[in-house]
XYZ file of C-alpha atoms in Angstrom:
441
model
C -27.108 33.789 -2.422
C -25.157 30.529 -2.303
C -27.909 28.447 -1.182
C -29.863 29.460 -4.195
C -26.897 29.352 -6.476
C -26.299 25.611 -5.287
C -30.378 24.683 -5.535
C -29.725 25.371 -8.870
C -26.873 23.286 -9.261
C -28.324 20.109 -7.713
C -31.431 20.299 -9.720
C -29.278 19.290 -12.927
C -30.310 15.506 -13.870
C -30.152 14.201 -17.183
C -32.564 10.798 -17.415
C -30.481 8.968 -20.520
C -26.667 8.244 -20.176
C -24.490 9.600 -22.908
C -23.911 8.227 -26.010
C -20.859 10.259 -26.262
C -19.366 13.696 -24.811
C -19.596 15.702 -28.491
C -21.996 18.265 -26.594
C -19.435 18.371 -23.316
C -16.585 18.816 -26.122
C -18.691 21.725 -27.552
C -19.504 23.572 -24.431
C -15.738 23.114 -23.317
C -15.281 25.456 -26.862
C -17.648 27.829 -26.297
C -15.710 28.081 -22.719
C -12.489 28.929 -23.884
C -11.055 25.647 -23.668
C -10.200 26.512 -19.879
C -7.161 24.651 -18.281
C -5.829 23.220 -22.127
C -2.092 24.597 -21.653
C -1.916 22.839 -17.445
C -0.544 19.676 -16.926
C -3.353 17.332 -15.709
C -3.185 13.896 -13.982
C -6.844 12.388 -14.831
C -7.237 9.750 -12.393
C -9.947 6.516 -12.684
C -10.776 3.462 -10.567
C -13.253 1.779 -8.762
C -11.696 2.348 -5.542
C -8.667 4.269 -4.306
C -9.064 7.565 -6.686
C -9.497 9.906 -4.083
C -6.830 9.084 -1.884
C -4.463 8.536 -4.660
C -5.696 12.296 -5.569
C -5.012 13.426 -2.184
C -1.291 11.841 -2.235
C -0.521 13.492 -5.366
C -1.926 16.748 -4.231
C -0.161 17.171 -1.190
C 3.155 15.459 -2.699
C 3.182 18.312 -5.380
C 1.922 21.170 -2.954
C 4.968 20.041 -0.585
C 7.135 20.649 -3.954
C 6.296 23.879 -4.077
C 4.415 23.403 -7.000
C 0.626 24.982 -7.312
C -1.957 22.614 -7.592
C -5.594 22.009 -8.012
C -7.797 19.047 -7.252
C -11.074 17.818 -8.463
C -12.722 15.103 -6.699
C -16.175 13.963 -5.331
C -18.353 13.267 -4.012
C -18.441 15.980 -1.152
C -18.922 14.983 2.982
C -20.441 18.064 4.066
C -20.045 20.919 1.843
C -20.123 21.234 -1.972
C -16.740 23.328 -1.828
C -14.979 20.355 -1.313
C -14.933 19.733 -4.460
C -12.881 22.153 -6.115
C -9.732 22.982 -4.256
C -6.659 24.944 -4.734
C -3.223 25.008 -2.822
C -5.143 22.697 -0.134
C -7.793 25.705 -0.056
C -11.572 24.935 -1.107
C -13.285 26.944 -3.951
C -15.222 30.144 -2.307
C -18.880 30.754 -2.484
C -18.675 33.880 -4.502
C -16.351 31.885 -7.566
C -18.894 29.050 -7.428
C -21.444 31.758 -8.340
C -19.457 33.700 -11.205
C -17.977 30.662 -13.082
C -21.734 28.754 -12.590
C -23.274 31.729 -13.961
C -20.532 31.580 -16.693
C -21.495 28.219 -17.367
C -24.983 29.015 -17.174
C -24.926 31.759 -19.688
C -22.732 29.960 -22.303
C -25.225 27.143 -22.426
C -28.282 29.416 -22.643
C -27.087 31.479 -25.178
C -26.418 28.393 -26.808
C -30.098 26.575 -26.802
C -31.755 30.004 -27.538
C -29.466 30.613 -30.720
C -29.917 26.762 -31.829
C -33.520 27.832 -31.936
C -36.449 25.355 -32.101
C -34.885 23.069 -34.324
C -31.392 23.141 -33.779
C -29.802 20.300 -30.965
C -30.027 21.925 -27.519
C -27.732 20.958 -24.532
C -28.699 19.719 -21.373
C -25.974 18.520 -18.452
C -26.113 17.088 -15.181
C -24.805 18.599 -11.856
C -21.509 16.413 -12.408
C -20.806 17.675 -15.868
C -22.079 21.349 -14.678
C -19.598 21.305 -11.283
C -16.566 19.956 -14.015
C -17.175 23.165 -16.242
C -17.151 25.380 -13.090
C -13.771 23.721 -11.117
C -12.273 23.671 -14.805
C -13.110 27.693 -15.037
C -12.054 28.295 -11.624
C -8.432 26.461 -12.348
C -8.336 28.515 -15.273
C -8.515 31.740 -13.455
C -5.932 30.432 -10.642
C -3.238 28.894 -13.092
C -2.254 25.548 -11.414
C 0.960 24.188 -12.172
C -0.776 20.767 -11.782
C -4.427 19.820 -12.098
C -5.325 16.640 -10.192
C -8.911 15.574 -12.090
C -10.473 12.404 -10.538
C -13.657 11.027 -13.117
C -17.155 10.782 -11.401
C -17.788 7.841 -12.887
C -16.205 5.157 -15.244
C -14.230 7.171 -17.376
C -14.334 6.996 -21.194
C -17.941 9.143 -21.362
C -16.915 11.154 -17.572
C -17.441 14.967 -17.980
C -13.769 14.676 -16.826
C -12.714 13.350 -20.411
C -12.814 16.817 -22.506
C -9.349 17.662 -20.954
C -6.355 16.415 -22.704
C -4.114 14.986 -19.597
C -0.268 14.510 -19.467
C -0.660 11.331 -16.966
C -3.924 8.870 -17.059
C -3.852 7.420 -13.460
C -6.458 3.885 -13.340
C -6.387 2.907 -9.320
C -7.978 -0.586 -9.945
C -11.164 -2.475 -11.269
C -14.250 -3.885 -9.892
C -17.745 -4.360 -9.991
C -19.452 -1.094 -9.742
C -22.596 0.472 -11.235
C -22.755 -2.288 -13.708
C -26.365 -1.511 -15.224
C -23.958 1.858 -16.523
C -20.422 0.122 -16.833
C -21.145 -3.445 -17.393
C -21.317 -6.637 -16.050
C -18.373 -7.905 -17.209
C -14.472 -6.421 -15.870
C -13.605 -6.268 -19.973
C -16.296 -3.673 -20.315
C -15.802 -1.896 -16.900
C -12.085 -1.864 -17.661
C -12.222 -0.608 -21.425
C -14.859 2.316 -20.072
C -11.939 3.227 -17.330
C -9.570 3.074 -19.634
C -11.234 5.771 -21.997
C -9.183 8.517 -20.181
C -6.024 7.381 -21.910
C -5.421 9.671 -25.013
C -2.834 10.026 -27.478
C -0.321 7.293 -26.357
C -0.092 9.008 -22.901
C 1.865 7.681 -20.183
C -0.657 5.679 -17.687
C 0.415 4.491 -14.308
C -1.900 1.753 -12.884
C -1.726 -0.460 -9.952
C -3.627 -3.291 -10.649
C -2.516 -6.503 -12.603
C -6.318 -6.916 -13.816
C -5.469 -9.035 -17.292
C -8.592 -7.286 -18.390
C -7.427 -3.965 -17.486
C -4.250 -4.850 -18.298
C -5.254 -5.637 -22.139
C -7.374 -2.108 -22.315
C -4.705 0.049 -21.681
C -2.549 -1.604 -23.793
C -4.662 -0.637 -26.388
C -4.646 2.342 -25.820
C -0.869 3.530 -24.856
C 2.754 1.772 -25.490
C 3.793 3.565 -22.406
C 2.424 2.196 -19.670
C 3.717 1.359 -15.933
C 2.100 -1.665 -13.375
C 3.587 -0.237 -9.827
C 2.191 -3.624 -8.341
C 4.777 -5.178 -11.217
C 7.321 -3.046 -10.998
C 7.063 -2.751 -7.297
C 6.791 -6.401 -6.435
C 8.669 -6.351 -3.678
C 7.775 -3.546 -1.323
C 6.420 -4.332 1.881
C 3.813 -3.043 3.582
C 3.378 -3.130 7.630
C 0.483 -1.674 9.288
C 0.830 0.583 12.083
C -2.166 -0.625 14.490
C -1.820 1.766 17.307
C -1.497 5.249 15.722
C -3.685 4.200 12.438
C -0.955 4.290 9.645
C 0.283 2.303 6.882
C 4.471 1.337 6.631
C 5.797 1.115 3.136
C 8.938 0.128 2.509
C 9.832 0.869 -1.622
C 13.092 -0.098 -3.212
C 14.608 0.377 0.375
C 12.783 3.677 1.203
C 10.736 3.592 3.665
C 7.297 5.927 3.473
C 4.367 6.671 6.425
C 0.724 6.511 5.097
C -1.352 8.621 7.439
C -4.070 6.421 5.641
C -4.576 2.671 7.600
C -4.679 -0.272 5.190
C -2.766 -2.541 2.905
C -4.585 -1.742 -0.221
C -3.618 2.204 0.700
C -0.046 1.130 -0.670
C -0.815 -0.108 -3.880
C -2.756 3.666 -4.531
C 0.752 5.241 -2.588
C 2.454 3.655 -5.159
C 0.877 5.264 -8.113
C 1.340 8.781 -6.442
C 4.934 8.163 -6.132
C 5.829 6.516 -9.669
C 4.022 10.279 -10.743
C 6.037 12.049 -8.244
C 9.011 10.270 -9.283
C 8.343 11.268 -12.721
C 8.398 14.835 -11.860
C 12.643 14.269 -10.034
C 10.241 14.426 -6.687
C 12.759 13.848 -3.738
C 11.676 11.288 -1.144
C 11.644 13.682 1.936
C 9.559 15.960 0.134
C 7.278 12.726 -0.862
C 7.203 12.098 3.100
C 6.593 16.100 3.543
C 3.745 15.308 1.210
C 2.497 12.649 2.784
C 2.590 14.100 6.373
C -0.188 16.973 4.797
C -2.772 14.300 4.243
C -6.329 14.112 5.355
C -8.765 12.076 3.524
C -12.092 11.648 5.339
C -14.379 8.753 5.298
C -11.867 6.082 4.366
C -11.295 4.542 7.538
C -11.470 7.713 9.378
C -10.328 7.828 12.900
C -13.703 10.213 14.177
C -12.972 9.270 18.088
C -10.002 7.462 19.753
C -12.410 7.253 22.920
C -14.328 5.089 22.304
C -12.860 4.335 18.677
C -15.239 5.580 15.866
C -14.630 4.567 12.378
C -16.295 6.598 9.298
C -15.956 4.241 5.803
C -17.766 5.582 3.032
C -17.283 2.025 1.555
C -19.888 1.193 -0.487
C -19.211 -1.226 -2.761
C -17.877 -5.180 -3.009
C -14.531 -4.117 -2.981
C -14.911 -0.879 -0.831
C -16.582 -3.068 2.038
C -14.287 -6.404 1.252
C -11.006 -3.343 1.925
C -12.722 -2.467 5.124
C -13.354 -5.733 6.369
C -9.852 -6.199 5.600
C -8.604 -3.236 8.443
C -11.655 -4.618 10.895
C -10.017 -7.682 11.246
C -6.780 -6.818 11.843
C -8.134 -4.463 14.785
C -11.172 -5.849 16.306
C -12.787 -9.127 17.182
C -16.571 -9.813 15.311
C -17.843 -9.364 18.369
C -16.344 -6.334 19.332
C -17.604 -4.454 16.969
C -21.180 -2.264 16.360
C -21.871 -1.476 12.799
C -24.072 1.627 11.719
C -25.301 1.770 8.062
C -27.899 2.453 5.317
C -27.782 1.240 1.992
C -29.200 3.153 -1.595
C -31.689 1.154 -3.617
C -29.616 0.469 -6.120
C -26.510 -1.390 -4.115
C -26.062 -5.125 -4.451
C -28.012 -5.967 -0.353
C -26.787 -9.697 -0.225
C -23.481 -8.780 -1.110
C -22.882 -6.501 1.463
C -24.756 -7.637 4.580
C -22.844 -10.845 4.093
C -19.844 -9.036 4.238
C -21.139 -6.706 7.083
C -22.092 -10.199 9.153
C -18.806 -11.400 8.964
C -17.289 -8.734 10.318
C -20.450 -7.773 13.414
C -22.575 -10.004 15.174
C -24.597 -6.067 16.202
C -25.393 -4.013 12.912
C -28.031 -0.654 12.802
C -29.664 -0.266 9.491
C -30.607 3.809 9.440
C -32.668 6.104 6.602
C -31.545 7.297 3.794
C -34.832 8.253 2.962
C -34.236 12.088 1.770
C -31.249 11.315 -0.619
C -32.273 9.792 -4.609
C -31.930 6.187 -4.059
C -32.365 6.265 -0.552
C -34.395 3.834 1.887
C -35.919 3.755 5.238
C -34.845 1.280 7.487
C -38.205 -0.660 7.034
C -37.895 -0.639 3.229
C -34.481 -1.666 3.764
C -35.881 -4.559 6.256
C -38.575 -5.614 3.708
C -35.778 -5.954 0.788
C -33.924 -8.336 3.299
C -36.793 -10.358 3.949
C -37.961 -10.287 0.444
C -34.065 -11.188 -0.591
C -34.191 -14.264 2.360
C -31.178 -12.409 3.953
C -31.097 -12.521 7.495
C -31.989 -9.975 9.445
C -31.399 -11.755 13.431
C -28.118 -9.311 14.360
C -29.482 -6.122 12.715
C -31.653 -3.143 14.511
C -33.816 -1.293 11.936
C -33.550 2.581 13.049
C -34.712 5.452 10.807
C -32.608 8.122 13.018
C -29.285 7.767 12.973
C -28.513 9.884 16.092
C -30.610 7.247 18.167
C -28.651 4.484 16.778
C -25.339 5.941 17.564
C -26.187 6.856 21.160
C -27.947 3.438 21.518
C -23.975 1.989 20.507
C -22.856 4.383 22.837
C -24.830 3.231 25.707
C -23.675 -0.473 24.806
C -19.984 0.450 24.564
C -19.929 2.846 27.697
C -22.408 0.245 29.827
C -19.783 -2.549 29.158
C -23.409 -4.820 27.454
C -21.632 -8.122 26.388
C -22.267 -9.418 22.988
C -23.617 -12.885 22.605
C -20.418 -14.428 23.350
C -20.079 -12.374 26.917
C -17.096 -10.155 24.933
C -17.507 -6.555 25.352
C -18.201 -4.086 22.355
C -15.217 -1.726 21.743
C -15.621 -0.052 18.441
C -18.553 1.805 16.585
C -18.311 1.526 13.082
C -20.180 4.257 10.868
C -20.052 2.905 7.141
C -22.330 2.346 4.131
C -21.804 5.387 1.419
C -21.098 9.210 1.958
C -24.530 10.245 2.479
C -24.603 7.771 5.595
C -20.925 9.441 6.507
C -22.526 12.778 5.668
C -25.321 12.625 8.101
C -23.523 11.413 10.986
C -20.955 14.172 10.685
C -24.075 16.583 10.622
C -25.836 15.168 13.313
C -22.543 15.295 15.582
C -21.979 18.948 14.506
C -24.576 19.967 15.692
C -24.561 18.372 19.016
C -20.997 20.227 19.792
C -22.257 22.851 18.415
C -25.200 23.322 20.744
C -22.792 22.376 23.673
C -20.948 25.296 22.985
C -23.769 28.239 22.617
């Protein structure tokens, strides 16, 4: 029943981007207005929403405070998604509030008649209606809503927040956003409403000159925050934050994991949050794909980077573990990603990359098409193995780590790398799920 229920829900596409949310705003309405009396944190970024998500979560839960998150995408399961008290949606409430959904909108088109303005949604805007119905039902104290994308036109917008959260600002899906960081920046910044307070941490001028315009009550934690330092933790995978002489553990490994820390406390703060209960908080956090520890043994990192900044971050944490030629890279790319960009930045960091399929997600490539674009592009293409099945790539880097094969420059390999965009991160969890799961029937 929830296969079917979630067939339906993935087969939502809309081909035009909004020219507005008036039609989101109505079906909200017709809803109920779920979730308008619950505090909300609406958080929006390039990078660094989710795990600024997950801080605030688990700093709130560890208040004693209920609280329920929105974020996406998913890594294995749509329930992801929609959690509450640290406990993911069940099947059965995905099915009554989408068939809620559901109903409201058909009852809707069919009364509009042949002439009157129909609705039609995606599966983003259709999964926002059913977490917001589902909070409804539970009664957070908190929402935590992270945008999908951008911000001012997000399906996330039609709820009125107490606390507009904006992570930072790069170049991302700029035929939608804009190729500039003024318009990228002014569509994040959308999620401010009525002069609310908005934490960022990023010092951006264009960013900086959005929000303005929007709110007089704003807070830059990189500003305000100047001095805290930051230490990383190299042998047990943590970031060290020390804040106005407090001194925080990350479970999360990277500098740039301290600047979205920072947001999460100047929110918890907000709230008279104590800073063993932050630390309590903090403790509770698991965020996968960002620079996931998958194996210790030999070490495999999962990075859903997939993006200039994204991969620039994880280059970032590579170098201050691993050698370039210590390292084996696995990836896949979606049509629509920027392929110089990125290889350049994947080269710099491996002198052995695998370029897998993606060929059964929208977007997706095989590793030939994904060779071809190279070639076609005049990137180079001398350090990188073109392999449709990612389970024969990983057990090739296996084979190289385990057999002690020297790179070019007679260094052994230590570290396999698994990075590229969730769906990559998605497959290899799948793949490796089902091999332990077969070991053990």
């Amino acid at each position: 029943m929830i296969e079917d229920t979630l067939n339906e829900i993935f087969s939502y596409r809309t081909l035009t981007r909004r020219k507005n949310i008036d039609d989101l705003r109505l079906v909200y309405s017709l809803l109920g207005n779920p979730c308008k009396n619950i505090k909300t944190v609406h958080i929006a970024g390039t990078n660094g929403k989710g795990s600024t998500a997950s801080f605030i979560e688990n700093i709130f839960f560890a208040a004693g405070y209920n609280v329920g998150k929105f974020t996406s995408p998913h890594i294995l399961k749509y329930n992801e998604r929609i959690v509450f008290n640290r406990e993911m949606i069940p099947d059965e409430e995905i099915i009554q509030t989408y068939n809620i959904v559901k109903d409201t909108i058909n009852r809707y088109n069919y009364e509009a008649g042949e002439h009157g303005k129909t609705i039609s949604l995606n599966f983003f805007e259709i999964t926002t209606f059913i977490a917001l119905l589902f909070f409804e039902k539970h009664s957070p104290d908190f929402i935590i809503l992270e945008t999908g994308l951008g911000g001012r036109l997000d399906a996330t917008n039609i709820v009125d927040s107490h606390i507009s959260i904006i992570t930072n600002i790069s170049f991302d899906h700029t035929g939608i956003l804009g190729n500039s960081l003024k318009e990228i920046s002014y569509e994040k910044a959308g999620i401010i409403k009525n002069n609310q307070l908005c934490i960022y941490s990023d010092s951006l001028p264009e960013l900086t000159e959005e929000i303005r315009r929007k709110t007089h009550c704003s807070i830059n934690v990189v500003q305000k925050y100047e001095n805290m330092k930051i230490e990383l933790d190299k042998s047990n995978y943590k970031t060290l934050v020390e804040v106005e002489g407090r001194h925080f553990i990350i479970p999360l490994f990277g500098k740039f994991q301290a600047y979205n820390f920072l947001a999460a406390y100047e929110a918890a703060k907000i709230y008279n949050i104590d800073d063993i209960t932050i630390q309590k908080g903090l403790d509770s956090v698991y965020w996968p794909a960002r620079f996931e520890i998958f194996s210790n043994v030999p070490p495999i990192i999962l990075d859903a980077s997939h993006n200039d900044d994204s991969i620039e971050k994880l280059t970032e944490n590579l170098r201050e573990l691993y050698r370039k030629d210590e390292i084996i890279i696995i990836t896949s790319l979606l049509s629509t990603k920027d392929f110089r960009s990125v290889f350049e930045k994947l080269e710099d960091i491996s002198d052995k990359i695998y370029v897998t399929s993606l060929k059964d997600i929208v977007y997706g490539l095989t590793s030939e098409e994904i060779r071809e674009k190279m070639i076609l592009s005049d990137i180079p293409i001398e350090n990188i193995i073109f392999q449709d099945d990612i389970s024969v790539a990983f057990t090739d880097a296996l084979n190289i780590i385990s057999n002690g094969t020297p790179s070019k420059t007679g260094r052994k390999y230590k570290a396999i790398v698994v990075c590229g965009s969730f769906y990559e991160i998605s497959k290899f969890r799948i793949i490796n799920s089902n091999k332990n799961n077969s070991k053990t029937t």
